[in-house]
Tab-separated table of C-alpha atoms in Angstrom:
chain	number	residue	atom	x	y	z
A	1	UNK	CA	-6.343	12.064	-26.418
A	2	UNK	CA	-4.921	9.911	-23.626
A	3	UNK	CA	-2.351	6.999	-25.309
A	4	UNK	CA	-1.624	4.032	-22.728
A	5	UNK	CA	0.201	1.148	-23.255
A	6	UNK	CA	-2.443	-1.477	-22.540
A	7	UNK	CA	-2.879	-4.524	-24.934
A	8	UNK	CA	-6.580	-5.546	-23.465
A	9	UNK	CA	-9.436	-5.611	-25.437
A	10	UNK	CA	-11.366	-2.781	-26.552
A	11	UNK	CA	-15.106	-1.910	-26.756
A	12	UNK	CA	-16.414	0.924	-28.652
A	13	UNK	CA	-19.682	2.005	-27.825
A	14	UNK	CA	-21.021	5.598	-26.690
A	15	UNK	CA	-22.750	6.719	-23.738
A	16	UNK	CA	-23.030	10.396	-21.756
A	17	UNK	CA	-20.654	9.281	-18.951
A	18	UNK	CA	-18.469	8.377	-21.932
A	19	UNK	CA	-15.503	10.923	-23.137
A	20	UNK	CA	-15.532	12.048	-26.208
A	21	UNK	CA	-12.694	9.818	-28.502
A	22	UNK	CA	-11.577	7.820	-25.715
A	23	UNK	CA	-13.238	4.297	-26.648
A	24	UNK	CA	-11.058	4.398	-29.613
A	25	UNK	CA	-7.791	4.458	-27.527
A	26	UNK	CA	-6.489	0.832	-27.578
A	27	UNK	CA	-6.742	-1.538	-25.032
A	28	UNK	CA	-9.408	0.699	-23.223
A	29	UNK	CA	-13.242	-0.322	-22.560
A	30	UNK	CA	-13.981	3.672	-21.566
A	31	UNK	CA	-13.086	6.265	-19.686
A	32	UNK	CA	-15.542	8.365	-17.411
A	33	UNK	CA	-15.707	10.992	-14.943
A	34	UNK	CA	-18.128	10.895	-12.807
A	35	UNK	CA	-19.869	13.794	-10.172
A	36	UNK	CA	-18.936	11.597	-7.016
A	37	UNK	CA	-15.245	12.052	-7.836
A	38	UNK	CA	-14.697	15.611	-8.878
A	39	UNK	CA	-11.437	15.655	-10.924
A	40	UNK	CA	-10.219	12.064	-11.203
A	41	UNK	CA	-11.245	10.293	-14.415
A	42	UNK	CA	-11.341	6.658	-14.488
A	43	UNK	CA	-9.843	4.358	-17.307
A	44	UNK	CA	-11.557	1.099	-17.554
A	45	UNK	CA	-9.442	-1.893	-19.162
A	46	UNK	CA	-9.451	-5.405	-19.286
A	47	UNK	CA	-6.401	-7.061	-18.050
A	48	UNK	CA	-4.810	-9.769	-19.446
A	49	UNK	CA	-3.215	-11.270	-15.997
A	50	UNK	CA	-4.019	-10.547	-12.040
A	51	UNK	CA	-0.957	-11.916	-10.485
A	52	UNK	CA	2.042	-9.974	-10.869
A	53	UNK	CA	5.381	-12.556	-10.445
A	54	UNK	CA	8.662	-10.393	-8.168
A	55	UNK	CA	11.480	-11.370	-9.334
A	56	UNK	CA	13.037	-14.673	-8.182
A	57	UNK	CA	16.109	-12.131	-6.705
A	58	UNK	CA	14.090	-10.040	-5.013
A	59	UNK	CA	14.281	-9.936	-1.114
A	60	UNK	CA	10.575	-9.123	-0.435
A	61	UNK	CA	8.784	-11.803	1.881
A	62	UNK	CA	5.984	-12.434	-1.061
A	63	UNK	CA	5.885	-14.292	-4.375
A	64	UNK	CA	3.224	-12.465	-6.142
A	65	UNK	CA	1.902	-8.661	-6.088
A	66	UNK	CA	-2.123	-7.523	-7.194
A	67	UNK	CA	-2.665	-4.012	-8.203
A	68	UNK	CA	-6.154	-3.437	-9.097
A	69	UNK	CA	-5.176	0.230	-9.872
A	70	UNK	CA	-2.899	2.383	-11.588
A	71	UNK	CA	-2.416	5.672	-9.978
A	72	UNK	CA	-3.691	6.668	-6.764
A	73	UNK	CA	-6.003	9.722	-5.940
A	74	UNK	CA	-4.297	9.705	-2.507
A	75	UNK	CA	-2.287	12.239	-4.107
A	76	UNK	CA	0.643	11.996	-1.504
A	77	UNK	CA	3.388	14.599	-3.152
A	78	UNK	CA	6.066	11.806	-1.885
A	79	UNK	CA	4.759	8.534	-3.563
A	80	UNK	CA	7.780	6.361	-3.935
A	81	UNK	CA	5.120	4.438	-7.133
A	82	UNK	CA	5.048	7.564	-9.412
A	83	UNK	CA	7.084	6.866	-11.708
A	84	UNK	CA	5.566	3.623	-12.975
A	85	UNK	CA	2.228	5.815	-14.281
A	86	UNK	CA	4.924	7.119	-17.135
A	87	UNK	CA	5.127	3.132	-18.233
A	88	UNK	CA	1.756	4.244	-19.383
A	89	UNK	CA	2.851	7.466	-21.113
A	90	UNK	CA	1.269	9.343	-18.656
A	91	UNK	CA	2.934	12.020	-15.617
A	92	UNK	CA	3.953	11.220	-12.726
A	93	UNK	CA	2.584	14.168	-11.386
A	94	UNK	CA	-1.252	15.472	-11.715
A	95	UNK	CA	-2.074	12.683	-14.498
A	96	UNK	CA	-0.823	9.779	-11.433
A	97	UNK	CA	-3.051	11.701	-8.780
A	98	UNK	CA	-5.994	11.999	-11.053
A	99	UNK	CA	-6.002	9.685	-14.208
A	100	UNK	CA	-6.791	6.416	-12.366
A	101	UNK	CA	-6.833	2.878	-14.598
A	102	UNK	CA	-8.886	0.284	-13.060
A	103	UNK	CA	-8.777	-2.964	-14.285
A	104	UNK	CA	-12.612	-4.283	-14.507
A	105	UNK	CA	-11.861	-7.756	-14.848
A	106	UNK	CA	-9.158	-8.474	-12.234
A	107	UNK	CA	-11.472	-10.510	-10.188
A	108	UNK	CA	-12.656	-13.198	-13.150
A	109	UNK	CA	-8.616	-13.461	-14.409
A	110	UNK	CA	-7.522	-13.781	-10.916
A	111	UNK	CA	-10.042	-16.725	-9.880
A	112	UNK	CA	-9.041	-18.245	-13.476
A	113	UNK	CA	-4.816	-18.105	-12.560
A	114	UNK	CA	-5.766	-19.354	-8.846
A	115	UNK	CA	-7.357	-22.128	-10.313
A	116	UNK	CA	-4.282	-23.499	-12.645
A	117	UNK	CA	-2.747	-26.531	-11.651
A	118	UNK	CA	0.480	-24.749	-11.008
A	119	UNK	CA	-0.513	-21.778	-8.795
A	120	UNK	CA	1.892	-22.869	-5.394
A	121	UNK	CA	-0.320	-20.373	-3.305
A	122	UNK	CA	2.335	-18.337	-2.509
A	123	UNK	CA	2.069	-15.309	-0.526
A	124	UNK	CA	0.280	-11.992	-2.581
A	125	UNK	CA	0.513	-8.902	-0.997
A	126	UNK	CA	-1.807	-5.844	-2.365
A	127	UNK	CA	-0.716	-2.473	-1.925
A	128	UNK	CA	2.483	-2.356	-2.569
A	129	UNK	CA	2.282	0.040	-5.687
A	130	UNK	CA	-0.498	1.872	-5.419
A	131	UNK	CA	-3.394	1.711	-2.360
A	132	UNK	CA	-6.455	-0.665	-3.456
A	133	UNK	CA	-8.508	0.958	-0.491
A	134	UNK	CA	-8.177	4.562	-2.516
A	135	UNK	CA	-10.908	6.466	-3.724
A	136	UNK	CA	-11.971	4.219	-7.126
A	137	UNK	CA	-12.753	1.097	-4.641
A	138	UNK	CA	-15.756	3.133	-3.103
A	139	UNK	CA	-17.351	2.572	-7.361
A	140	UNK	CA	-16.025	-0.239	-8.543
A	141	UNK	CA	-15.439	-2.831	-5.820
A	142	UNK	CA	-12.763	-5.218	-6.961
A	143	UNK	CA	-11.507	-5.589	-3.183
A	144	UNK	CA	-14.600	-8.383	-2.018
A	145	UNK	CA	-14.301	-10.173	-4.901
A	146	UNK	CA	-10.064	-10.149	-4.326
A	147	UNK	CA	-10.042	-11.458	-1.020
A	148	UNK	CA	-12.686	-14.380	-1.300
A	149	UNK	CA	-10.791	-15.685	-4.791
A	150	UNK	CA	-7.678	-15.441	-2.370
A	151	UNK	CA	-9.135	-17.149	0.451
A	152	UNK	CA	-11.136	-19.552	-1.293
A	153	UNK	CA	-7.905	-20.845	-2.768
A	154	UNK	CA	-5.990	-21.349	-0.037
A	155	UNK	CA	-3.732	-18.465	-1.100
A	156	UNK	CA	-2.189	-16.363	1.866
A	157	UNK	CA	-2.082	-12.516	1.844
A	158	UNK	CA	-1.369	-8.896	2.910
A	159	UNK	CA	-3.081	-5.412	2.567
A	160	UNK	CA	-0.735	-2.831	2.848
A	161	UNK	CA	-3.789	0.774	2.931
A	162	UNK	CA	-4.145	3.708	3.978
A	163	UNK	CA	-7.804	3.866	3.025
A	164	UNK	CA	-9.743	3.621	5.205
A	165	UNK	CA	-12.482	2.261	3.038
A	166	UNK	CA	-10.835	-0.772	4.386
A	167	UNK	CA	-13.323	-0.780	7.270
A	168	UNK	CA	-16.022	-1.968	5.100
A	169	UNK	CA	-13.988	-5.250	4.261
A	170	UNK	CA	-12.860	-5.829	7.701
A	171	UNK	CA	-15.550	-8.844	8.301
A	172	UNK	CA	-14.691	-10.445	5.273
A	173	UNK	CA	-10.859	-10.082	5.793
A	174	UNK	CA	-11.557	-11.874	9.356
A	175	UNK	CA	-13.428	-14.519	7.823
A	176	UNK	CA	-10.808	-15.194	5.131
A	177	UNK	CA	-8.059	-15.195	8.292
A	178	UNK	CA	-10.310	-18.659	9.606
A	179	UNK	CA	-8.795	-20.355	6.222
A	180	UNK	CA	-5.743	-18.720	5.402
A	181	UNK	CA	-2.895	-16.613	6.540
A	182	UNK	CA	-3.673	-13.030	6.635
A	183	UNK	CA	-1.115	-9.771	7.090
A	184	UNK	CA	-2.578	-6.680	7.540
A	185	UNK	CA	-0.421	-3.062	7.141
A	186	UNK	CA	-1.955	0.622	7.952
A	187	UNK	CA	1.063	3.418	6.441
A	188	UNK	CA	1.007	6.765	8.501
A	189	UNK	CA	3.403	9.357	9.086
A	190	UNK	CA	2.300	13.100	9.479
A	191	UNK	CA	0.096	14.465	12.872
A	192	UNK	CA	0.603	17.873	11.723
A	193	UNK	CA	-2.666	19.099	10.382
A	194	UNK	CA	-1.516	21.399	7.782
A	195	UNK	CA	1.616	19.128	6.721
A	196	UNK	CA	-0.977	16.584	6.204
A	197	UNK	CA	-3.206	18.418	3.927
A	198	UNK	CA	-0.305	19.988	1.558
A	199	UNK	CA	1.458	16.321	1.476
A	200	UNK	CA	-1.549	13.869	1.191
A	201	UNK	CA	-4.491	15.683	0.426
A	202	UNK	CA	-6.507	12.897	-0.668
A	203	UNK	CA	-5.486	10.311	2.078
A	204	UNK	CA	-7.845	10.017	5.381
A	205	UNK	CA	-6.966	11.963	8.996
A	206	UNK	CA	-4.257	10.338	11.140
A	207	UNK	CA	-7.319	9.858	13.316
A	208	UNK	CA	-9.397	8.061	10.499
A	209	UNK	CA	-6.041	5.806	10.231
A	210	UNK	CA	-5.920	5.034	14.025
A	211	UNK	CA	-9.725	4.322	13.817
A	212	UNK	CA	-8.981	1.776	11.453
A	213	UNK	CA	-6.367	0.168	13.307
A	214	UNK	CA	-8.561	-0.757	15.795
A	215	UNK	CA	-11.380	-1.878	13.845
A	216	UNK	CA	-8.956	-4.113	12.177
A	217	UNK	CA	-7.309	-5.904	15.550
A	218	UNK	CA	-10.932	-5.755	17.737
A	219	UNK	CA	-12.088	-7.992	14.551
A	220	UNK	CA	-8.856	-10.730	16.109
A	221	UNK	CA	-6.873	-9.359	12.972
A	222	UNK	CA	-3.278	-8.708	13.215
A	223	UNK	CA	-1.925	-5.205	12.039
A	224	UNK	CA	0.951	-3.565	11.463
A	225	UNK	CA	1.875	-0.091	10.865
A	226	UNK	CA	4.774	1.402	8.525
A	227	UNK	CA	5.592	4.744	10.058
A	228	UNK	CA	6.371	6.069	6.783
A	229	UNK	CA	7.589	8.191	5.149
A	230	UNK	CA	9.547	10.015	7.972
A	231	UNK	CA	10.552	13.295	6.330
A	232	UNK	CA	14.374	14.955	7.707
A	233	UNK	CA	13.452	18.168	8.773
A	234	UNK	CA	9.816	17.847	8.932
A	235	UNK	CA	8.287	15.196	10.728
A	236	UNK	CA	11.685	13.242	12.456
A	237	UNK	CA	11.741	15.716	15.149
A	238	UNK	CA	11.682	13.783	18.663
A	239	UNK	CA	8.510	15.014	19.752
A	240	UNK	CA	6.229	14.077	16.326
A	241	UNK	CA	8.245	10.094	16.851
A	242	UNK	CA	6.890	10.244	20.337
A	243	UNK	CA	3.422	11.597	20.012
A	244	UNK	CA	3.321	9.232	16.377
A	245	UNK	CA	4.208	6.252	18.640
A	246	UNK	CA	2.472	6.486	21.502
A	247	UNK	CA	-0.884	6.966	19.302
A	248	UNK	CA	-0.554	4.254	17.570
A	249	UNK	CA	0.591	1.998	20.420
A	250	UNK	CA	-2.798	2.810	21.876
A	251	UNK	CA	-4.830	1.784	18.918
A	252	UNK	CA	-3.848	-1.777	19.793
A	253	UNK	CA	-1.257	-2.114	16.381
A	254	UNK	CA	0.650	-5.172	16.695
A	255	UNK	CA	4.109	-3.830	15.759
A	256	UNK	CA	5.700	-0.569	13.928
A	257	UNK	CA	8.243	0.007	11.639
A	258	UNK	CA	9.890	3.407	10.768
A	259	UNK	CA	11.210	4.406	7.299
A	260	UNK	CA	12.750	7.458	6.150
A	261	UNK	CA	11.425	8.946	2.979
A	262	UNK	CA	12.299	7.508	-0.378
A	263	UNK	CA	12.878	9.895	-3.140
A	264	UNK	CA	12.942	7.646	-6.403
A	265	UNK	CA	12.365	8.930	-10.130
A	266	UNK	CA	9.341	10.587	-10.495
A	267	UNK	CA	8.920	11.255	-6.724
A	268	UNK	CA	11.761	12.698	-6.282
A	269	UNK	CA	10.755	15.839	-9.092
A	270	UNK	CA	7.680	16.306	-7.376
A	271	UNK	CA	8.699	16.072	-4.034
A	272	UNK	CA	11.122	18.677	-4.564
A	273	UNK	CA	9.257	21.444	-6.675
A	274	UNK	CA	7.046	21.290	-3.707
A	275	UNK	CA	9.730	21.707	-0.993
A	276	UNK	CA	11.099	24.621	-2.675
A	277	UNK	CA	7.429	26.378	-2.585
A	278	UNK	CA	6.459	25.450	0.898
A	279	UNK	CA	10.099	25.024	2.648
A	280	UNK	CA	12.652	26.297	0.310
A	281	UNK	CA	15.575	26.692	3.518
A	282	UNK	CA	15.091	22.675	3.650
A	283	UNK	CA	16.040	22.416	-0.102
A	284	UNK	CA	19.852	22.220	0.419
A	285	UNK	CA	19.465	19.678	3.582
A	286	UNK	CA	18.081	17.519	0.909
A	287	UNK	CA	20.268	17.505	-1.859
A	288	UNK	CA	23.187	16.742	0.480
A	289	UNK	CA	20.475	13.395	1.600
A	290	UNK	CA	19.606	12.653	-1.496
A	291	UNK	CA	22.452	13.773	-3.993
A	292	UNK	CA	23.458	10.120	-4.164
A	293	UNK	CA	20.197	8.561	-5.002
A	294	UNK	CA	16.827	7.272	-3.629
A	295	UNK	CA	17.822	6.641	-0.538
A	296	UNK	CA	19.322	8.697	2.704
A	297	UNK	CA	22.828	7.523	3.966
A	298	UNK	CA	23.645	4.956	6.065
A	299	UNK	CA	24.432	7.747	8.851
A	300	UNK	CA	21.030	8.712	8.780
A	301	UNK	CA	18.995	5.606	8.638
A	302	UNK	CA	21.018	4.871	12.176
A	303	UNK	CA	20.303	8.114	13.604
A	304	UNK	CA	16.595	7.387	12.781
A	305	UNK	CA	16.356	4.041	14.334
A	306	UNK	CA	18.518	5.342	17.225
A	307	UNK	CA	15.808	7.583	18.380
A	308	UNK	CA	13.063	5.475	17.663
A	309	UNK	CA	14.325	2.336	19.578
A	310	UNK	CA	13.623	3.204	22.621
A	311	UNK	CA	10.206	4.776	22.146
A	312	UNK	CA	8.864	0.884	20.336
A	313	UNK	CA	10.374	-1.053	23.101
A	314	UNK	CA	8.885	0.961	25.647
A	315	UNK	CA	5.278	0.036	23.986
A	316	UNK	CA	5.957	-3.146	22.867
A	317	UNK	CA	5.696	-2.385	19.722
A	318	UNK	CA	9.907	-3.306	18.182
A	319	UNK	CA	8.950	-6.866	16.870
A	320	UNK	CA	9.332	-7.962	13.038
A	321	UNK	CA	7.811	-10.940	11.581
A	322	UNK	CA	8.996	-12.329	7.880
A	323	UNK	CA	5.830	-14.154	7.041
A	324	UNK	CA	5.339	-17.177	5.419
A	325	UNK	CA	6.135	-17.128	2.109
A	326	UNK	CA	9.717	-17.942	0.317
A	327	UNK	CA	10.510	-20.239	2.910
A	328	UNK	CA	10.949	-17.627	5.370
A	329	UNK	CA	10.345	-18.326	9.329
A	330	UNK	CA	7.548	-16.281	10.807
A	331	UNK	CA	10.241	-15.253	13.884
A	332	UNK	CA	13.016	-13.822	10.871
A	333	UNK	CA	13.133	-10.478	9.186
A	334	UNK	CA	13.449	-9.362	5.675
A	335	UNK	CA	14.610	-5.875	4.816
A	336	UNK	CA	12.676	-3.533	3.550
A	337	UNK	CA	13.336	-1.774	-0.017
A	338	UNK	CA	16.410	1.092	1.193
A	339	UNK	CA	17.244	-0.001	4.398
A	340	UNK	CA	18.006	-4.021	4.954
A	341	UNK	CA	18.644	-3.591	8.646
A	342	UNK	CA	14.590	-2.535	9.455
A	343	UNK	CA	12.059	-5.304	8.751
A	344	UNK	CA	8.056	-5.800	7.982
A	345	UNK	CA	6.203	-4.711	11.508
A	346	UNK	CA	4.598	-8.010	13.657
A	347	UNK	CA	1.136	-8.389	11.675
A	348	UNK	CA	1.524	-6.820	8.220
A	349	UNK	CA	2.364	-10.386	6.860
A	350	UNK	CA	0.825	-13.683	7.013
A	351	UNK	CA	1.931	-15.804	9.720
A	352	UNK	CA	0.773	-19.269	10.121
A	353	UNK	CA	-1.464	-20.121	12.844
A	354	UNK	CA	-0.143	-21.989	15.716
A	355	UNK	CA	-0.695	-25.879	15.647
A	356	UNK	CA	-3.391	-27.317	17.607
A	357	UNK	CA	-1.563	-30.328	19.514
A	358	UNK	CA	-3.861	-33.152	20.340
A	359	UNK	CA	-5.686	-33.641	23.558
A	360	UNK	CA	-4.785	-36.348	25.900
A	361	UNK	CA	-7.385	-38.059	27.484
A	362	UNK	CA	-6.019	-36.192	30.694
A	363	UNK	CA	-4.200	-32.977	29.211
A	364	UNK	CA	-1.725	-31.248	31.520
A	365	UNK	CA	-2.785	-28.066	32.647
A	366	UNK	CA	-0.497	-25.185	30.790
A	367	UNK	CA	0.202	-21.542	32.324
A	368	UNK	CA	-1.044	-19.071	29.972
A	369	UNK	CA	1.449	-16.206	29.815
């Protein structure tokens, strides 16, 4: 029996989809398996609260954070999030790829917190934990119902996917942009074929990815893309920066930011027994990156942004926005998680729409540049 620390409410009843002894598990409605996702079960539960509060310290350009899920069937072997599936006494290994809690009734407690007096409509960003475009949104649909509550409120956000189930929403995401800020983020890092399917083997093709990119800014949308993780050794190799770059430069993305991998608790086990299986002469390159914690050296991060410098101002693609929220100017840039010198790439935030000045009777005729 699964135990999770989940203080919802609980509904015992039986059905076949049902697994045996799990409706007595508490704070769970059920959990099911199901034959359109082979090897993922899903763990319904009723959550008490939508809007997650960062804290008042924090430097990220958002107030608020929405996770309809808990673990991600993405499955990427370097997910910097995998250690918050052990707050729910479960791995951060297989059980994070395949034991996926969805929260039912995220949509009805997140109209009901928009709705309170206090809510300042801060900026929420979605994605930052685990991807809400991942395989469970294709069943349970929370994403519609997220970004109409959001919009209808007058609430600004970001999507931060790289699912590209995101398509499907791409309509209503440009209809919520008429009423309120919207930031849109696409993460992508390996072209290798092979690399790909050993290090994300539930996550769409680079290709799919690019696709997506350019559905999202031929709808008028904004959207950045986090070139992320780069991996030392593996994919920071001048010609996988170039070819990277210059792919997504031509699906239209709006700006690009490039972060070395983080290796954080629960990551950082599973990143490594994999490294010494598939590329055990990289192992000791790793540990002298990583021997002093999450992050790579200063020396590093410089050496990264040295090579990649050249290649985003040569497409136009080296600008940084800060968004909206926290009193931050949409020209400034916050510093990402690891590495305060690189910022959030031009679209992946909300910005605020240019003011429409008023028309003169006889308006003076401005050169469009």
């Amino acid at each position: 029996m699964v135990s999770m620390r989940w203080d919802a409410q609980r509904l015992d009843f039986d059905e076949p989809s049902t697994l045996p002894g799990l409706p007595d598990v508490r704070g769970l409605l059920r959990s099911v398996q199901v034959p359109e996702f082979p090897g993922l079960t899903f763990h319904e539960v009723r959550a008490k609260s939508a809007l997650n509060a960062v804290p008042k310290g924090s430097a990220m350009p958002f107030g608020h954070t929405i996770n309809p899920y808990r673990g991600c069937s993405h499955a990427c072997v370097y997910c910097y999030s995998r250690g918050t599936h052990e707050w729910l006494e479960l791995d951060s290994g297989a059980d994070f790829d395949q034991q996926i809690v969805v929260k039912t009734n995220l949509v009805d407690v997140l109209r009901r917190e928009l709705a309170r007096p206090s809510w300042q409509r801060q900026h929420v960003a979605l994605g930052t934990n685990t991807d809400p475009y991942q395989r469970a949104e294709g069943r349970y649909r929370l994403m519609p119902g997220i970004i109409d509550a959001l919009a209808r409120s007058g609430t600004p956000f970001s999507v931060l996917t790289k699912g590209t189930l995101a398509r499907r929403d791409v309509p209503r995401l440009a209809a919520a942009s008429r009423d309120v800020p919207v930031g849109m983020g696409v993460s992508m890092a390996i072209w290798d074929d092979d690399l790909h399917a050993a290090l994300e083997p539930g996550v769409p093709t680079p290709r799919a990815r690019l696709d997506l990119v350019r559905a999202i800014t031929d709808a008028g949308l904004p959207c950045g893309v986090f070139l992320a993780p780069v991996l030392p050794g593996l994919t920071d190799r001048m010609e996988h920066l170039e070819a990277a770059i210059g792919a997504i430069a031509a699906a239209g993305a709006t700006g690009v930011t490039v972060l070395p991998l983080h290796l954080r608790p629960g990551a950082r086990e599973w990143f490594t027994a994999w490294l010494s299986r598939e590329h055990p002469g990289l192992v000791g390159r790793y540990r002298q990156l990583y021997g002093r914690g999450a992050y790579v050296p200063a020396e590093y991060r410089s050496w990264l942004a040295g090579r990649v410098a050249p290649v985003l101002a040569r497409y136009g693609l080296d600008r940084q926005s800060g968004g909206v929220a926290r009193g931050v100017d949409a020209g400034s840039s916050l510093g990402l998680p690891g590495d305060e010198s690189v910022g959030f790439p031009a679209g992946s935030l909300p910005t605020r729409r240019p003011e429409v000045a008023p028309i003169d009777e006889a308006p003076e005729q401005l050169t469009l540049c």
